């Protein structure tokens, strides 16, 4: 089967026009009011899983772009290590400071719920993005793409690259990461149902740590000498795995795909280590999450199914079941289009 790869079009133009930086920076309290609304008094606090992660640096850049358009202040805070316990103090501080909206990528679906409940009781609107909590712990979840679509594209990519047969392994982030586990469960089901000649031999965890993910890649290759492919549904994991493969004798023999950013993966696509991988635009995700948070904070929406709001250059969105707003479909990057993106 041949997976259709979409060429860069409007998404590339938007990413390039935004001038996205891969350096995390704080919000600009002097942002001018945009035509999409905002009263200039709203503060949106971005709380990613951890700081220093290029994926979240990019989502925060998108949030700051939205903040500039809306005339709201965007501030990024967060722990150095990705753990739910490390996120709790930042949630508490945001609530104590009276910020109007908190946008958080959850390191665990339940462990931060008590802190989020207290923040909501104090009047802070809570939007999750990238990785959700239990629905009762937040107002809206801005989902980067449908879970089934994310799982499907990764299985399709690895199946194409290994000829739809052989041993594959998954290199994930943290063992309790909500989004990762949902995708892996769906990938397992898809492989079992539609790819009888592919065997998923292991799922290992790099905890979104570059060195640990690198080491886990080495361990997989040692433990499974016949390994045909690795799926890494995390930007830290896929880039660490690519770095290892690029200088090993497994280059060209073991296929690698998953979710990554073009700037992280460009050299590995160009040198032949990686054929294709997928992702959404994380800047768009942060941008949409900020518009969602501002709409909640300003009372334009309540997070109920059927609520609609405008999200700047992305257009109109509707809140779906369980308070979910869906950004869109994942995008496939390969050697033909990766040069058109800068994030």
XYZ file of N, CA and C in Angstrom, residues 211-312:
306
model
N 18.466 11.755 26.602
C 19.459 10.706 26.817
C 18.812 9.357 27.107
N 17.758 9.364 27.923
C 17.083 8.104 28.221
C 16.461 7.515 26.959
N 15.880 8.356 26.121
C 15.296 7.872 24.863
C 16.378 7.318 23.942
N 17.507 7.972 23.904
C 18.668 7.500 23.131
C 19.099 6.120 23.615
N 19.215 5.979 24.936
C 19.638 4.706 25.530
C 18.603 3.606 25.307
N 17.319 3.969 25.366
C 16.274 2.985 25.132
C 16.301 2.469 23.689
N 16.658 3.346 22.761
C 16.801 2.916 21.374
C 17.907 1.881 21.235
N 19.038 2.174 21.867
C 20.159 1.218 21.833
C 19.761 -0.117 22.446
N 19.025 -0.059 23.549
C 18.611 -1.293 24.224
C 17.649 -2.108 23.363
N 16.736 -1.431 22.669
C 15.805 -2.145 21.788
C 16.554 -2.898 20.689
N 17.530 -2.247 20.095
C 18.264 -2.878 19.002
C 19.091 -4.054 19.496
N 19.576 -3.950 20.723
C 20.347 -5.058 21.280
C 19.432 -6.230 21.646
N 18.258 -5.917 22.223
C 17.356 -6.974 22.670
C 16.642 -7.655 21.511
N 16.383 -6.899 20.431
C 15.637 -7.437 19.291
C 16.475 -7.272 18.019
N 17.387 -8.190 17.782
C 18.285 -8.052 16.621
C 17.570 -8.080 15.281
N 16.337 -8.617 15.248
C 15.577 -8.655 13.995
C 14.566 -7.514 13.891
N 14.707 -6.533 14.738
C 13.757 -5.421 14.740
C 13.745 -4.736 13.377
N 12.536 -4.552 12.844
C 12.403 -3.912 11.538
C 12.063 -2.431 11.636
N 11.403 -2.028 12.728
C 10.988 -0.636 12.814
C 10.685 -0.191 14.219
N 10.766 1.123 14.427
C 10.440 1.762 15.702
C 9.445 2.869 15.428
N 8.398 2.911 16.239
C 7.448 4.022 16.230
C 7.661 4.812 17.511
N 7.917 6.098 17.383
C 8.092 6.941 18.568
C 7.114 8.107 18.498
N 5.988 8.010 19.226
C 4.955 9.050 19.145
C 5.238 10.241 20.061
N 6.492 10.654 20.123
C 6.906 11.780 20.963
C 8.086 12.477 20.303
N 8.070 13.791 20.265
C 9.098 14.528 19.529
C 10.491 14.330 20.124
N 10.590 14.214 21.441
C 11.895 13.977 22.064
C 12.399 12.586 21.699
N 11.487 11.603 21.776
C 11.881 10.233 21.507
C 12.321 10.002 20.073
N 11.562 10.525 19.113
C 11.894 10.244 17.721
C 13.216 10.885 17.317
N 13.494 12.077 17.832
C 14.758 12.718 17.468
C 15.943 12.013 18.126
N 15.775 11.542 19.374
C 16.843 10.804 20.044
C 17.093 9.471 19.350
N 16.008 8.794 18.958
C 16.152 7.525 18.254
C 16.829 7.730 16.901
N 16.472 8.798 16.201
C 17.085 9.085 14.904
C 18.568 9.371 15.062
N 18.917 10.102 16.109
C 20.332 10.402 16.349
C 21.132 9.127 16.562
N 20.549 8.186 17.322
C 21.247 6.922 17.543
C 21.359 6.134 16.231
N 20.259 5.992 15.528
C 20.261 5.195 14.309
C 21.199 5.772 13.250
N 21.305 7.092 13.203
C 22.058 7.750 12.133
C 23.534 7.370 12.124
N 24.076 6.955 13.268
C 25.491 6.598 13.350
C 25.692 5.122 13.693
N 24.630 4.328 13.602
C 24.723 2.908 13.931
C 24.632 2.066 12.664
N 24.981 0.781 12.807
C 24.870 -0.101 11.647
C 23.427 -0.474 11.343
N 22.495 0.013 12.169
C 21.071 -0.219 11.918
C 20.488 0.805 10.951
N 21.249 1.844 10.633
C 20.759 2.853 9.692
C 20.463 2.206 8.350
N 19.255 2.448 7.845
C 18.842 1.856 6.591
C 18.255 0.470 6.721
N 18.473 -0.150 7.875
C 17.912 -1.478 8.120
C 16.698 -1.398 9.029
N 16.747 -0.533 10.035
C 15.642 -0.339 10.963
C 14.952 0.976 10.623
N 13.675 0.897 10.300
C 12.905 2.098 9.956
C 12.435 2.786 11.229
N 12.305 4.102 11.149
C 11.844 4.898 12.285
C 10.803 5.884 11.800
N 9.672 5.940 12.516
C 8.664 6.957 12.256
C 8.018 7.331 13.581
N 7.063 8.221 13.532
C 6.391 8.684 14.738
C 6.006 10.129 14.593
N 6.112 10.868 15.688
C 5.712 12.264 15.720
C 6.925 13.130 16.039
N 7.245 14.065 15.154
C 8.407 14.932 15.361
C 8.196 16.279 14.711
N 9.101 17.202 14.995
C 9.050 18.515 14.356
C 10.037 18.551 13.196
N 9.741 19.300 12.151
C 10.645 19.352 10.996
C 12.055 19.794 11.339
N 12.205 20.789 12.202
C 13.541 21.265 12.513
C 14.369 20.221 13.255
N 13.733 19.421 14.090
C 14.439 18.339 14.769
C 14.842 17.235 13.807
N 13.969 16.948 12.847
C 14.117 15.746 12.042
C 14.731 15.981 10.662
N 14.912 17.230 10.284
C 15.340 17.525 8.919
C 16.626 16.802 8.538
N 17.643 16.875 9.396
C 18.924 16.263 9.037
C 18.810 14.751 8.888
N 17.901 14.142 9.653
C 17.764 12.690 9.599
C 16.945 12.240 8.399
N 16.067 13.102 7.908
C 15.384 12.823 6.655
C 16.358 13.003 5.497
N 17.127 14.067 5.547
C 18.053 14.355 4.457
C 19.183 13.339 4.366
N 19.599 12.745 5.499
C 20.688 11.765 5.428
C 20.188 10.327 5.263
N 18.847 10.150 5.155
C 18.300 8.835 4.883
C 17.998 7.986 6.097
N 18.188 8.530 7.302
C 17.872 7.759 8.508
C 16.371 7.563 8.645
N 15.601 8.591 8.323
C 14.143 8.578 8.457
C 13.527 8.889 7.101
N 12.528 8.096 6.733
C 11.852 8.305 5.448
C 10.719 9.309 5.577
N 9.868 9.144 6.589
C 8.712 10.030 6.773
C 8.220 9.916 8.204
N 7.616 10.988 8.679
C 7.045 11.023 10.019
C 5.868 11.986 9.988
N 5.193 12.128 11.092
C 3.971 12.942 11.100
C 3.949 13.881 12.300
N 3.096 14.849 12.240
C 2.810 15.757 13.352
C 1.735 16.736 12.881
N 1.188 17.463 13.799
C 0.402 18.649 13.510
C 1.344 19.827 13.716
N 0.859 21.025 13.499
C 1.686 22.203 13.747
C 1.514 22.600 15.208
N 2.524 22.395 16.066
C 2.356 22.725 17.482
C 2.144 24.213 17.730
N 2.625 25.059 16.828
C 2.345 26.489 16.964
C 0.855 26.755 16.805
N 0.233 26.069 15.847
C -1.211 26.202 15.679
C -1.954 25.689 16.914
N -1.422 24.632 17.526
C -2.066 24.088 18.722
C -2.042 25.096 19.866
N -0.897 25.718 20.101
C -0.808 26.741 21.139
C -1.640 27.964 20.816
N -1.673 28.307 19.536
C -2.476 29.439 19.060
C -3.952 29.189 19.342
N -4.443 28.000 18.960
C -5.851 27.668 19.169
C -6.182 27.564 20.653
N -5.284 26.983 21.437
C -5.532 26.854 22.876
C -5.667 28.218 23.535
N -4.887 29.183 23.074
C -4.947 30.527 23.654
C -6.242 31.231 23.273
N -6.668 31.109 22.019
C -7.958 31.674 21.628
C -9.091 31.032 22.425
N -8.989 29.717 22.647
C -10.006 29.014 23.428
C -10.040 29.524 24.857
N -8.865 29.656 25.459
C -8.781 30.133 26.835
C -9.316 31.546 26.974
N -8.990 32.408 26.015
C -9.473 33.787 26.065
C -10.988 33.836 25.905
N -11.529 32.989 25.030
C -12.983 32.956 24.847
C -13.685 32.524 26.126
N -13.098 31.567 26.836
C -13.644 31.148 28.132
C -13.555 32.266 29.153
N -12.367 32.855 29.254
C -12.141 33.887 30.266
C -13.023 35.106 30.039
N -13.295 35.428 28.777
C -14.120 36.593 28.455
C -15.611 36.288 28.479
N -15.977 35.015 28.712
C -17.382 34.646 28.768
C -18.036 34.476 27.416
N -17.221 34.404 26.345
C -17.792 34.211 25.006
C -18.324 32.792 24.824
N -17.702 31.846 25.501
C -18.165 30.456 25.501
C -18.112 29.945 26.936
N -18.811 28.831 27.178
C -18.809 28.215 28.504
C -18.198 26.822 28.498
N -17.788 26.361 27.323
C -17.229 25.027 27.220
C -18.268 23.958 26.983
N -19.489 24.363 26.639
C -20.559 23.408 26.400
C -20.532 22.938 24.942
N -20.975 21.708 24.713
C -21.036 21.185 23.367
C -21.900 22.088 22.493
N -21.362 22.436 21.334
C -22.076 23.320 20.418
C -21.646 24.766 20.495
N -20.923 25.161 21.542
C -20.377 26.517 21.613
C -19.453 26.761 20.421
N -19.523 27.937 19.828
C -18.642 28.276 18.708
C -17.868 29.547 19.034
N -16.679 29.653 18.451
C -15.853 30.844 18.642
C -14.888 30.964 17.472
N -14.397 32.180 17.265
C -13.433 32.448 16.207
C -12.022 32.325 16.764
N -11.132 31.716 15.977
C -9.742 31.534 16.395
C -8.806 32.144 15.362
N -8.955 33.437 15.155
C -8.037 34.167 14.286
C -7.876 33.551 12.921
